[in-house]
mmCIF file of N, CA and C in Angstrom:
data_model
loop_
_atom_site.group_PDB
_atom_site.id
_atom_site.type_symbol
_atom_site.label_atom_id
_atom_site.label_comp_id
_atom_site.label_asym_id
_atom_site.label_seq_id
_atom_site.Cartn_x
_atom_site.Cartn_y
_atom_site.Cartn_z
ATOM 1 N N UNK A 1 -21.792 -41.367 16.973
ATOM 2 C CA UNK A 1 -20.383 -41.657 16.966
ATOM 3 C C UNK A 1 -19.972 -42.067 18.379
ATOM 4 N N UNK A 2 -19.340 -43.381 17.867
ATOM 5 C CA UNK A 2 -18.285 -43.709 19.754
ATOM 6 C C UNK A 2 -17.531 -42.825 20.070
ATOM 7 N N UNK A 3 -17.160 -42.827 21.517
ATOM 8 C CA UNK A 3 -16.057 -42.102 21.834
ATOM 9 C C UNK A 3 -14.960 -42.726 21.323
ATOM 10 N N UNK A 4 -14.647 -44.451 21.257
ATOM 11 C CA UNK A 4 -13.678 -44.714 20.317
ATOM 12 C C UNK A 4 -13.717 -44.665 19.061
ATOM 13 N N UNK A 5 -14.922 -44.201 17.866
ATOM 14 C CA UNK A 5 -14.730 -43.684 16.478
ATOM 15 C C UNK A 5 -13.932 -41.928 16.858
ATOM 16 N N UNK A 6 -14.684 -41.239 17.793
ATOM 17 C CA UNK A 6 -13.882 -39.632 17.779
ATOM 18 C C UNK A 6 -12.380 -39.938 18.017
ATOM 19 N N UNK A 7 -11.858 -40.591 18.948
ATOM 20 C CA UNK A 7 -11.007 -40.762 19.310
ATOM 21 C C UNK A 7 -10.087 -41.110 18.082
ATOM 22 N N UNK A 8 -10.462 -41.831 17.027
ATOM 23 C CA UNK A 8 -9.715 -42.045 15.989
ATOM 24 C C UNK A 8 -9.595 -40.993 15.192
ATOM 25 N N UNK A 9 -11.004 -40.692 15.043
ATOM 26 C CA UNK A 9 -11.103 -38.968 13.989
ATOM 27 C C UNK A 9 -9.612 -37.905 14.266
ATOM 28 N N UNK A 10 -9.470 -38.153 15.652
ATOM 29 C CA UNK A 10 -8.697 -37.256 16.483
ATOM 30 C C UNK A 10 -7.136 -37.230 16.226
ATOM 31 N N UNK A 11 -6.780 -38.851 16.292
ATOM 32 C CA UNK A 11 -5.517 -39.399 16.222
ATOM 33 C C UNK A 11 -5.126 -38.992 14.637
ATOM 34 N N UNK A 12 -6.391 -39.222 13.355
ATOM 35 C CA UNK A 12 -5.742 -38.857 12.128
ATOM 36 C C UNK A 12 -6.082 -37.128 11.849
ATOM 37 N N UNK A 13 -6.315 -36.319 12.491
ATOM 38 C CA UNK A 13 -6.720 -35.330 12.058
ATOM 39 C C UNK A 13 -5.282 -34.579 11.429
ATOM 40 N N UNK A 14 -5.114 -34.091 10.062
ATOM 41 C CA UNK A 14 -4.423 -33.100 9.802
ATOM 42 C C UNK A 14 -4.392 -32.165 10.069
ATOM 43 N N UNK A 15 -3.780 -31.674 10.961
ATOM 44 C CA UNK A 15 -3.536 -30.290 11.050
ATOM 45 C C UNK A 15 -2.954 -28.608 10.537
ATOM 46 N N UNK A 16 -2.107 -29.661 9.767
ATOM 47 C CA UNK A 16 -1.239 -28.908 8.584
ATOM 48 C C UNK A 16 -2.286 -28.812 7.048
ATOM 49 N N UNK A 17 -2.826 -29.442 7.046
ATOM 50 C CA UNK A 17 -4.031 -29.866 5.760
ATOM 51 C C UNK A 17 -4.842 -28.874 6.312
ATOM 52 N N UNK A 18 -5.558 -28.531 7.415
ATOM 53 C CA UNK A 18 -6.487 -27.969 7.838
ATOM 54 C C UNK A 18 -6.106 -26.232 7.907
ATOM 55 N N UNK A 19 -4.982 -26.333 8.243
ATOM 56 C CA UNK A 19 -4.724 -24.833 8.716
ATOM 57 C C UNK A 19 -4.345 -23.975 7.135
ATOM 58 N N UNK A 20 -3.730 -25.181 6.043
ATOM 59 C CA UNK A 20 -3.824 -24.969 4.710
ATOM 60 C C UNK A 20 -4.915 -24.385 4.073
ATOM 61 N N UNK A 21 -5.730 -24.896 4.424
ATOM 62 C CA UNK A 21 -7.288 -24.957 3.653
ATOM 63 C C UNK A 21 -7.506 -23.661 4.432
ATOM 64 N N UNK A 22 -7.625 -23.618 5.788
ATOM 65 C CA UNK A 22 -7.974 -22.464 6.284
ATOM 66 C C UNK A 22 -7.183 -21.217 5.434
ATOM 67 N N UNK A 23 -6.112 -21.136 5.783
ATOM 68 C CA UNK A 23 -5.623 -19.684 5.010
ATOM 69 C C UNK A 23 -5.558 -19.659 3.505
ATOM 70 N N UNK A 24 -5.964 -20.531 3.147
ATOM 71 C CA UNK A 24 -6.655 -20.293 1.599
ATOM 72 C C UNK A 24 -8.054 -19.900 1.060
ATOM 73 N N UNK A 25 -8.664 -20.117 2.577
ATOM 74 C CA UNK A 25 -10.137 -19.379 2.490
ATOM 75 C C UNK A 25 -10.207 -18.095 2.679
ATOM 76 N N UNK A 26 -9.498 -18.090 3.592
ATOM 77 C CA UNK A 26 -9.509 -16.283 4.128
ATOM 78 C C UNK A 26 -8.048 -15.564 3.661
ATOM 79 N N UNK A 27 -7.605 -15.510 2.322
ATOM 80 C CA UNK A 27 -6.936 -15.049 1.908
ATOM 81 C C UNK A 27 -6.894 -13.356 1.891
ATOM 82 N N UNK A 28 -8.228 -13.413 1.349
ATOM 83 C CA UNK A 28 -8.605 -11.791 1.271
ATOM 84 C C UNK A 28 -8.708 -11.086 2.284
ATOM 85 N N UNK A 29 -8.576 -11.576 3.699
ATOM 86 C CA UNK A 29 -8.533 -10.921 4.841
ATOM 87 C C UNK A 29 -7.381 -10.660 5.172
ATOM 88 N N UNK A 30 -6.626 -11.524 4.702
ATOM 89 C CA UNK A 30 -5.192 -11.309 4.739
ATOM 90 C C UNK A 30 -4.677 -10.001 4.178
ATOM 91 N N UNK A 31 -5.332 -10.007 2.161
ATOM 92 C CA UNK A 31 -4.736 -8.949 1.527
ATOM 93 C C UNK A 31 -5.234 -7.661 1.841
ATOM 94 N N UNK A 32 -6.404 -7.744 2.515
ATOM 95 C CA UNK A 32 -7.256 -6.267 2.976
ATOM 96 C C UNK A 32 -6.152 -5.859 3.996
ATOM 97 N N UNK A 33 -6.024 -6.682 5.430
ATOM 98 C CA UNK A 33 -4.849 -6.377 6.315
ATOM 99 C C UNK A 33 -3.915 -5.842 5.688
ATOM 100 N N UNK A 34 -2.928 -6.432 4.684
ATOM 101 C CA UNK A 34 -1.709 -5.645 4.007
ATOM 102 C C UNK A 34 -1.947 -4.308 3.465
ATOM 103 N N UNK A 35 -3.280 -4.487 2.425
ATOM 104 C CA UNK A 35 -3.628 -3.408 1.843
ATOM 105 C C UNK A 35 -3.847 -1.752 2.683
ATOM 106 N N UNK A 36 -4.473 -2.357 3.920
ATOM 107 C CA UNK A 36 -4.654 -1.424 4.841
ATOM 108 C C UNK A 36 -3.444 -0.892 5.692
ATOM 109 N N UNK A 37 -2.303 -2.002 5.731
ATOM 110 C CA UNK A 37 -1.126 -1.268 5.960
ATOM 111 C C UNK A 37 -0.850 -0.100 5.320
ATOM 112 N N UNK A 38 -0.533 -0.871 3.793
ATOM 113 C CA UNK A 38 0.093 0.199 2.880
ATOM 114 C C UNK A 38 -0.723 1.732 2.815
ATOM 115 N N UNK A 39 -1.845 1.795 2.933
ATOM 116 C CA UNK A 39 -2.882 2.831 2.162
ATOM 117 C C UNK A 39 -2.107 3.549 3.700
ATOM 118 N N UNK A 40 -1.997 3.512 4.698
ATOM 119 C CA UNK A 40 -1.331 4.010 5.914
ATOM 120 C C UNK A 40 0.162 4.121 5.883
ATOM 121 N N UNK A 41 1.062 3.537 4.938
ATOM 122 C CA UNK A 41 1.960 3.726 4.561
ATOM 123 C C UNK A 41 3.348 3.045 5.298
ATOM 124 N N UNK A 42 2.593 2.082 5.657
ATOM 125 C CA UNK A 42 3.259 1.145 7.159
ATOM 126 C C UNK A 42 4.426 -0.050 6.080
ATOM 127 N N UNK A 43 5.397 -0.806 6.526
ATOM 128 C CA UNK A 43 5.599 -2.244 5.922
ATOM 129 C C UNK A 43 5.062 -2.808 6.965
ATOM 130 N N UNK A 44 5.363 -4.443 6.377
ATOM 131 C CA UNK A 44 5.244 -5.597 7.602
ATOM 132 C C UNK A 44 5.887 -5.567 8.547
ATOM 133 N N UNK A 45 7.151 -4.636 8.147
ATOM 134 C CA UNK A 45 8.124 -4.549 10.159
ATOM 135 C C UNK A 45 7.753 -3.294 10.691
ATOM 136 N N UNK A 46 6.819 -2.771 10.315
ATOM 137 C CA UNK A 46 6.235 -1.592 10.877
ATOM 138 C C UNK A 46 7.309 -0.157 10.525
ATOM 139 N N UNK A 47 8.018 -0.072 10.070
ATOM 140 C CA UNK A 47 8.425 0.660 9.186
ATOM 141 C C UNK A 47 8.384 1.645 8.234
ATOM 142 N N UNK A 48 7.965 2.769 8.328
ATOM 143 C CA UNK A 48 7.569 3.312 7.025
ATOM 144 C C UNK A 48 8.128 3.590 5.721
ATOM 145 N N UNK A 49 7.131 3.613 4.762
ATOM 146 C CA UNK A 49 7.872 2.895 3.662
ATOM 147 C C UNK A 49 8.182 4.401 2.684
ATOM 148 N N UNK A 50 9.758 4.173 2.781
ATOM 149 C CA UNK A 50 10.549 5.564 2.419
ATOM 150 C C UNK A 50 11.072 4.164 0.812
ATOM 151 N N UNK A 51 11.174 5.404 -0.465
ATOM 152 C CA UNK A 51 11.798 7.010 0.224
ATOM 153 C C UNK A 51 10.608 7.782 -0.124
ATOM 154 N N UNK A 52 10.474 8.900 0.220
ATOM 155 C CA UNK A 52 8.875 9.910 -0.037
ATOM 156 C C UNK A 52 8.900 9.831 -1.883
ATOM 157 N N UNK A 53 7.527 10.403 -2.511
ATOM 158 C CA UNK A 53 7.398 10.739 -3.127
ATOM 159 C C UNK A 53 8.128 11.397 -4.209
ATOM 160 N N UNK A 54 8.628 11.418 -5.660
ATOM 161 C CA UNK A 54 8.743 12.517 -5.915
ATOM 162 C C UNK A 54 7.973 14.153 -6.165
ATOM 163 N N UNK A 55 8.620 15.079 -6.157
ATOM 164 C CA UNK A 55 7.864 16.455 -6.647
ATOM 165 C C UNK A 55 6.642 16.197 -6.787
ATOM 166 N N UNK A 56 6.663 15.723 -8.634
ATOM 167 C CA UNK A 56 5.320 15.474 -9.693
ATOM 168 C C UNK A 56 4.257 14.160 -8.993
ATOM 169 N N UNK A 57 4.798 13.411 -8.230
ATOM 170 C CA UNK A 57 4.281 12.833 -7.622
ATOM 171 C C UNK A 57 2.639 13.474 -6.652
ATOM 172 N N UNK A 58 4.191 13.534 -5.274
ATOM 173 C CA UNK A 58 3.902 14.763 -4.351
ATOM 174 C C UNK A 58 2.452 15.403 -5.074
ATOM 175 N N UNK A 59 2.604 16.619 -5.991
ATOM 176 C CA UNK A 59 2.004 17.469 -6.299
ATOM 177 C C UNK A 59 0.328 16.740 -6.669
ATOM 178 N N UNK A 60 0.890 15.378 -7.260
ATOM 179 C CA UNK A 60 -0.540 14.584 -8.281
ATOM 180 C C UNK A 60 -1.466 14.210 -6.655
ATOM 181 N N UNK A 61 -0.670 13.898 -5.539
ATOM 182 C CA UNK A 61 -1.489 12.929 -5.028
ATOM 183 C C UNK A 61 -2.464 14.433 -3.851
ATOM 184 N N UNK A 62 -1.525 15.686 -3.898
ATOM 185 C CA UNK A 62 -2.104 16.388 -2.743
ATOM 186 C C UNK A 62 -3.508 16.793 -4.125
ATOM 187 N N UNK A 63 -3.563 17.018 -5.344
ATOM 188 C CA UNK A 63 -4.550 17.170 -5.869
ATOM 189 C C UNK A 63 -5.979 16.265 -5.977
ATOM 190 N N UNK A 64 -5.084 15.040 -5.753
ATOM 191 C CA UNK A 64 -6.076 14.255 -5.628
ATOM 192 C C UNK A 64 -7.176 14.003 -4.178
ATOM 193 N N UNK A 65 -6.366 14.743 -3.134
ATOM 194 C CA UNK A 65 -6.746 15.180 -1.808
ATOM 195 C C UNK A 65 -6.168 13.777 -1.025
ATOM 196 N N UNK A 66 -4.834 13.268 -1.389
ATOM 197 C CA UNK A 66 -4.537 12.364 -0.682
ATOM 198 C C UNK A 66 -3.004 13.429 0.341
ATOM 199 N N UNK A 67 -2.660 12.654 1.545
ATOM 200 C CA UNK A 67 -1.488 12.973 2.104
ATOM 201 C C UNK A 67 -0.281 12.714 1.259
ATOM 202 N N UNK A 68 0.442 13.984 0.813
ATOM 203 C CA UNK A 68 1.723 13.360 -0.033
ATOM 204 C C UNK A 68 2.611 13.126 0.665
ATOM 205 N N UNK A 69 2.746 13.455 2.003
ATOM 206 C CA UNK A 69 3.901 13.175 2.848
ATOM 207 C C UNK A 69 3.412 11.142 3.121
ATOM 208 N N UNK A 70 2.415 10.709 2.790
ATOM 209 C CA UNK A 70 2.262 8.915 3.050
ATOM 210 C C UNK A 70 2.285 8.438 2.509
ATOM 211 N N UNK A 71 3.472 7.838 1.830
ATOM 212 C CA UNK A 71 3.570 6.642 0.628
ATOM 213 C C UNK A 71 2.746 5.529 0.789
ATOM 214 N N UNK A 72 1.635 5.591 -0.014
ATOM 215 C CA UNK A 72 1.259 4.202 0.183
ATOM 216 C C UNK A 72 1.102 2.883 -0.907
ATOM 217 N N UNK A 73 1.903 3.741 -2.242
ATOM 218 C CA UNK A 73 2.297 2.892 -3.197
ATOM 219 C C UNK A 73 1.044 2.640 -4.407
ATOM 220 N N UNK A 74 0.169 3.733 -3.861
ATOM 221 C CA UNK A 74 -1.822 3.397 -4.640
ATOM 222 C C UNK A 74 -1.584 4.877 -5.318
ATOM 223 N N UNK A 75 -1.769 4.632 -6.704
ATOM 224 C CA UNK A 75 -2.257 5.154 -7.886
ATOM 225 C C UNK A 75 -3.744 5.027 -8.626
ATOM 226 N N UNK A 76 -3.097 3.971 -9.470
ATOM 227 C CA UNK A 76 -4.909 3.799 -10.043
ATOM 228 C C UNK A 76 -5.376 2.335 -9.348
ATOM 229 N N UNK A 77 -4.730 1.630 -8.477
ATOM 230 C CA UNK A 77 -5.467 0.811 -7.551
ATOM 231 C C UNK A 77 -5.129 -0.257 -8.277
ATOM 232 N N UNK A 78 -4.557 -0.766 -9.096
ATOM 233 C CA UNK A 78 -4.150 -1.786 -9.922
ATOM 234 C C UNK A 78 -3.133 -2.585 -9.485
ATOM 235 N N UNK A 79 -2.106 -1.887 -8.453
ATOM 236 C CA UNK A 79 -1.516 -3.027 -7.969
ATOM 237 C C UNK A 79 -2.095 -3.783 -6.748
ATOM 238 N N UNK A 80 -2.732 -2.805 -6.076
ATOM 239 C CA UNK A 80 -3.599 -3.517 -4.952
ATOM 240 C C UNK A 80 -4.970 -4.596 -5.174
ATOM 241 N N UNK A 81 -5.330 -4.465 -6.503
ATOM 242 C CA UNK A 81 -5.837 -5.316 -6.710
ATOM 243 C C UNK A 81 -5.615 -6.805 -7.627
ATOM 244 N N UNK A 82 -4.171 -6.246 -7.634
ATOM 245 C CA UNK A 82 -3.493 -7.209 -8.444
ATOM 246 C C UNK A 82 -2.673 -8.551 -6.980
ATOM 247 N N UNK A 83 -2.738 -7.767 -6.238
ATOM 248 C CA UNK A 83 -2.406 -8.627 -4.967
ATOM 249 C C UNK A 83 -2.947 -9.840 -4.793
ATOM 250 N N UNK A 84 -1.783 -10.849 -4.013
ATOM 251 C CA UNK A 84 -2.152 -12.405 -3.749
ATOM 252 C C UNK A 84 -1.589 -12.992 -3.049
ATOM 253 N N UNK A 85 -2.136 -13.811 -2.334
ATOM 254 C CA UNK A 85 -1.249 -15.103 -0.779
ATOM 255 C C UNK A 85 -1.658 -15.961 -1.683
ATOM 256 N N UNK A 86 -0.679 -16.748 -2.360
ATOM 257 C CA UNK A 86 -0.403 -18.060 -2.259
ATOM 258 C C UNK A 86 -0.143 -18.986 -1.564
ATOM 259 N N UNK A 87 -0.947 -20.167 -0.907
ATOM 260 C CA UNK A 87 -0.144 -21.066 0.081
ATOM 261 C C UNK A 87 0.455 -22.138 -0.309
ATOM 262 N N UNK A 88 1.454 -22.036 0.007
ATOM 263 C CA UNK A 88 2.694 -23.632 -0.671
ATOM 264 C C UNK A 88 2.665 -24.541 -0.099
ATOM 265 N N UNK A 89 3.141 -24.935 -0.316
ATOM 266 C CA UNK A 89 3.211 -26.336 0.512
ATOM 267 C C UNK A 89 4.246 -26.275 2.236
ATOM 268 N N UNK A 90 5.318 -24.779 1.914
ATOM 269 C CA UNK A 90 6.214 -24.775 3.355
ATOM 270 C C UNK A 90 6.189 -23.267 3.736
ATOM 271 N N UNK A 91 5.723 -22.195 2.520
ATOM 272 C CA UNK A 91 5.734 -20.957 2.707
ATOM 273 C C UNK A 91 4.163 -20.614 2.118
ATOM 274 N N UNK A 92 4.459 -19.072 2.510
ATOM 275 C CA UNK A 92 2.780 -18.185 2.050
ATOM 276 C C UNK A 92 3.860 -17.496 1.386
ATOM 277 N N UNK A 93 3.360 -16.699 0.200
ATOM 278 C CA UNK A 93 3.637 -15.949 -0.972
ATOM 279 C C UNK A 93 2.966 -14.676 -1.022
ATOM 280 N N UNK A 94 3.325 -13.452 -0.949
ATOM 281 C CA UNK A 94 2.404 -12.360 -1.017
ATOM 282 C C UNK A 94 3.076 -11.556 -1.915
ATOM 283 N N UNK A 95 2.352 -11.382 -3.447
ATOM 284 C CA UNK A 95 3.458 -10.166 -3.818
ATOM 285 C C UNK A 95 1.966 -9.672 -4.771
ATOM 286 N N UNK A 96 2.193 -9.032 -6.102
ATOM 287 C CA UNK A 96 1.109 -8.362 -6.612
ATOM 288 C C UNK A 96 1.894 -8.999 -8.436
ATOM 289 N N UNK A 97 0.564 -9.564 -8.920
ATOM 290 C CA UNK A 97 0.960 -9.585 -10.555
ATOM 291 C C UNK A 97 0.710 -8.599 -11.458
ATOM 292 N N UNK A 98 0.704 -7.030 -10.733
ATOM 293 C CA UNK A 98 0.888 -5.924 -11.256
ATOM 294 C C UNK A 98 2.032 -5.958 -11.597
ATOM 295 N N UNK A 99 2.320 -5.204 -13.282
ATOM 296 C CA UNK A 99 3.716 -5.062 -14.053
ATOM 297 C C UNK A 99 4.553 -3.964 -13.116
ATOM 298 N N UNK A 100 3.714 -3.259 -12.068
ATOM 299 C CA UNK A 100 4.596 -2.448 -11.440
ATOM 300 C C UNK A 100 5.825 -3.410 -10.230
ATOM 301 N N UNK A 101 5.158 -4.345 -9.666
ATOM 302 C CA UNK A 101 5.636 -5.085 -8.384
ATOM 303 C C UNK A 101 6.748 -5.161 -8.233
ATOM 304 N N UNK A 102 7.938 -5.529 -9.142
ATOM 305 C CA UNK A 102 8.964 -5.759 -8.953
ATOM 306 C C UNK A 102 9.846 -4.355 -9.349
ATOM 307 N N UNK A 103 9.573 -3.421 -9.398
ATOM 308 C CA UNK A 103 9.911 -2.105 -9.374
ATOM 309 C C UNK A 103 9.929 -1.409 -7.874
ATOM 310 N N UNK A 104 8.395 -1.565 -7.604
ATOM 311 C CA UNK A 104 8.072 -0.980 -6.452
ATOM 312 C C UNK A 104 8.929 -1.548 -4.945
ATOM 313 N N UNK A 105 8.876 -3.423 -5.085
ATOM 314 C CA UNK A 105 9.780 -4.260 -4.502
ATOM 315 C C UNK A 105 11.423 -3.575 -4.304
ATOM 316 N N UNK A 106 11.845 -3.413 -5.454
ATOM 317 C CA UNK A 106 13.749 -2.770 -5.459
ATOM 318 C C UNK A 106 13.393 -1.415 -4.838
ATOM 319 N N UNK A 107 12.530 -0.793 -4.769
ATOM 320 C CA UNK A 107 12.078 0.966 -4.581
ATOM 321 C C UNK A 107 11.959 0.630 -3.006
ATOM 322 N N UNK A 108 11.091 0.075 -2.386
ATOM 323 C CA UNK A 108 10.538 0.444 -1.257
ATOM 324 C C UNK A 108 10.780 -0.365 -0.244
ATOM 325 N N UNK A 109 11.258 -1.620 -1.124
ATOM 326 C CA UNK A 109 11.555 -3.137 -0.407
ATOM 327 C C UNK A 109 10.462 -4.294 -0.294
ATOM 328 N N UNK A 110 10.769 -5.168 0.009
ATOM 329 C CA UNK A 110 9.962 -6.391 0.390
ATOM 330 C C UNK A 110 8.985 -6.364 0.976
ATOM 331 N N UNK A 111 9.662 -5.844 2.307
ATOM 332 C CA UNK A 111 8.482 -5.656 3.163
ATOM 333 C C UNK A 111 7.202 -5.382 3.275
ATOM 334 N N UNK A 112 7.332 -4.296 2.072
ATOM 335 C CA UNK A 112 6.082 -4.428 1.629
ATOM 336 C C UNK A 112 4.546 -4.958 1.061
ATOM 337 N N UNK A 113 5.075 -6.023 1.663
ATOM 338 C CA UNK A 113 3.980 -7.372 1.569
ATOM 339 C C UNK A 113 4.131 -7.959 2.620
ATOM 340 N N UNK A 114 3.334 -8.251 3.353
ATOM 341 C CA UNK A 114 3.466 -8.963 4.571
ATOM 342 C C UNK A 114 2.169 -7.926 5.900
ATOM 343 N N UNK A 115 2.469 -8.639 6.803
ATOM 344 C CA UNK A 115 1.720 -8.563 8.007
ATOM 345 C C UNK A 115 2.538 -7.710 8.792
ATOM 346 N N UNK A 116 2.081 -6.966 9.867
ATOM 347 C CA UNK A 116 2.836 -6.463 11.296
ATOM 348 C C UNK A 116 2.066 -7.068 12.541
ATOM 349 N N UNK A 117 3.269 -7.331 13.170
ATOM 350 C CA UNK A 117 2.535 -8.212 14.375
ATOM 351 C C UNK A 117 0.900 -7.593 14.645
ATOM 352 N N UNK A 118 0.371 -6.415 14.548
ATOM 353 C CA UNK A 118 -0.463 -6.176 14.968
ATOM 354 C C UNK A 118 -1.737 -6.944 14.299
ATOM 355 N N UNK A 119 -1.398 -6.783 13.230
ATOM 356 C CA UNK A 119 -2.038 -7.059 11.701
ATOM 357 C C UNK A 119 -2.175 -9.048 11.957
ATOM 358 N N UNK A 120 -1.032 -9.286 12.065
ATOM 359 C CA UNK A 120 -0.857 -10.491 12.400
ATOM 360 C C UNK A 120 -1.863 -10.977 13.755
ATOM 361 N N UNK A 121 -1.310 -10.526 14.717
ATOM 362 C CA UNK A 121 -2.642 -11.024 15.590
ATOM 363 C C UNK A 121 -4.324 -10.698 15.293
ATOM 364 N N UNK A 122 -4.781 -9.905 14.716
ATOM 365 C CA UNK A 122 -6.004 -9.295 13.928
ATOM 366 C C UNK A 122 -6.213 -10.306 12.896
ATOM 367 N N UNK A 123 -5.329 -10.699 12.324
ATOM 368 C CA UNK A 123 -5.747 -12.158 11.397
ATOM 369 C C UNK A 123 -5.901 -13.195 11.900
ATOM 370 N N UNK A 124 -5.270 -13.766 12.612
ATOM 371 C CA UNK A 124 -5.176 -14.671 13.533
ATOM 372 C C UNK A 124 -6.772 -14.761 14.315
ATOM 373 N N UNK A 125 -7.102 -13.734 14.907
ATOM 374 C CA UNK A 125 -8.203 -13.604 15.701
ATOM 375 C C UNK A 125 -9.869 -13.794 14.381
ATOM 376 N N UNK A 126 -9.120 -13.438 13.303
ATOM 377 C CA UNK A 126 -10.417 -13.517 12.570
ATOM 378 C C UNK A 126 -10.482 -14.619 11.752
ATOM 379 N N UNK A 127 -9.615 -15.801 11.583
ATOM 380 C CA UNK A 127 -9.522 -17.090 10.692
ATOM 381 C C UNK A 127 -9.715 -18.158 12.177
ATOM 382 N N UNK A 128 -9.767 -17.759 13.329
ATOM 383 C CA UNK A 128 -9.107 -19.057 14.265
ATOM 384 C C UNK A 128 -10.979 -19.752 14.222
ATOM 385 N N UNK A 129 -11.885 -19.044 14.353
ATOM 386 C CA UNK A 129 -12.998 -19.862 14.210
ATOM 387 C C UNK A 129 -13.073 -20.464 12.660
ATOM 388 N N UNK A 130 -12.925 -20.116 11.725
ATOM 389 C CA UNK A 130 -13.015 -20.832 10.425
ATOM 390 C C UNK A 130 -11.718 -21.614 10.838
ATOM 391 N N UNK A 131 -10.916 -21.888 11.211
ATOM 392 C CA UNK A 131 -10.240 -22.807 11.340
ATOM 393 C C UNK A 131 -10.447 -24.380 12.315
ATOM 394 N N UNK A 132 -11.127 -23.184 13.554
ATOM 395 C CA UNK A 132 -12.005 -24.818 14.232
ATOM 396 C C UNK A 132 -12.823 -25.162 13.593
ATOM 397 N N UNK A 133 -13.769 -24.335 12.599
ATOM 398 C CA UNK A 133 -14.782 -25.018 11.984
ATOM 399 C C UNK A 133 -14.149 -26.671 11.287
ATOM 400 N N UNK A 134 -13.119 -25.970 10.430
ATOM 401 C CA UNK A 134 -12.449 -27.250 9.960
ATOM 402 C C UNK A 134 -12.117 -28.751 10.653
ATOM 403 N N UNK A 135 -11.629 -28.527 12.079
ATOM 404 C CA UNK A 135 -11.507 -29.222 12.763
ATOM 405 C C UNK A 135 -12.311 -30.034 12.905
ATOM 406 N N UNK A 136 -13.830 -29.117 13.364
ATOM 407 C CA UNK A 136 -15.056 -29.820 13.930
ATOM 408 C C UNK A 136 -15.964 -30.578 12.409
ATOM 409 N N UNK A 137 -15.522 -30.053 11.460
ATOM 410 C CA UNK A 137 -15.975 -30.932 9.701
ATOM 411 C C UNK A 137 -15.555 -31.855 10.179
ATOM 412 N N UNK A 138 -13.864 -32.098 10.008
ATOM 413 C CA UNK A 138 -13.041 -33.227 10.217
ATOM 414 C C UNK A 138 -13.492 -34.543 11.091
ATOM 415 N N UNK A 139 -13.720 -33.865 12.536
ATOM 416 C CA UNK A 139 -14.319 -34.633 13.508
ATOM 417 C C UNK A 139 -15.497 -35.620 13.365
ATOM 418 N N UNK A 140 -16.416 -34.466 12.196
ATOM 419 C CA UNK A 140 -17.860 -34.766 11.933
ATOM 420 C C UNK A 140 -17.952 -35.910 10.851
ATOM 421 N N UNK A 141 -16.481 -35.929 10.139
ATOM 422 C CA UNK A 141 -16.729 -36.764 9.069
ATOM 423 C C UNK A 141 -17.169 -36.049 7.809
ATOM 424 N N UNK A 142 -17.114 -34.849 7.794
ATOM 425 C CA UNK A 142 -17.486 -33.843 6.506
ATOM 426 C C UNK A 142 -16.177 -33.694 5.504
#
């Protein structure tokens, strides 16, 4: 390749196409990050996610040998694996197509899907090489 063929590669490269593709690959790193919020009982604004437990709750989860004082919204694991980032075309989408979601959503709030800056830079740091990879496809003509 010329330096004037790269040079063109360069001028059309999408960037918005690329960074697309990227966070549609590594989605699941994304939902593990959230997931790992919640199981800690965190939102995306770092927040904890009130209101506590009830009683019968309370009582089910210290049997189960979990902390009942940490909401983390995990029962039989069905909404966490019902979890998903959609990427749109102007937004990312994170909610769960568990029949619980939009319950838990009015209960605990929104927030509860999403990133915390911390979380956020930790993703960031783990997609930015699959993301140059893309670049360097692009470049390559792949």
């Amino acid at each position: 390749m010329t330096p004037l063929d790269l040079l063109g590669r360069l001028q059309n490269i999408n960037v918005d196409r690329a960074a697309k593709m990227t966070l549609g690959e590594t989605r699941e790193i994304f939902l593990d990050l959230n997931r790992e919020q919640l199981m800690s009982g965190i939102r995306a604004d770092k927040s904890k996610i009130t209101p506590e437990y009830a009683h019968f709750t309370r009582q089910k989860k210290q049997e189960q040998g979990r902390d009942p004082d940490v909401v983390t919204l995990y029962d039989t694991g069905d909404f966490y694996r019902a979890m998903f980032l959609d990427v749109g075309s102007d937004l990312l989408e994170v909610d769960s197509t568990d029949y619980k979601s939009e319950e838990l959503q009015e209960k605990y709030g929104e927030k509860i899907f999403g990133l915390t800056d911390d979380s956020k830079t930790t993703y960031t740091d783990e997609i930015f090489p699959v993301f140059l990879q893309k670049i360097e496809d692009i470049l390559n003509g792949k």
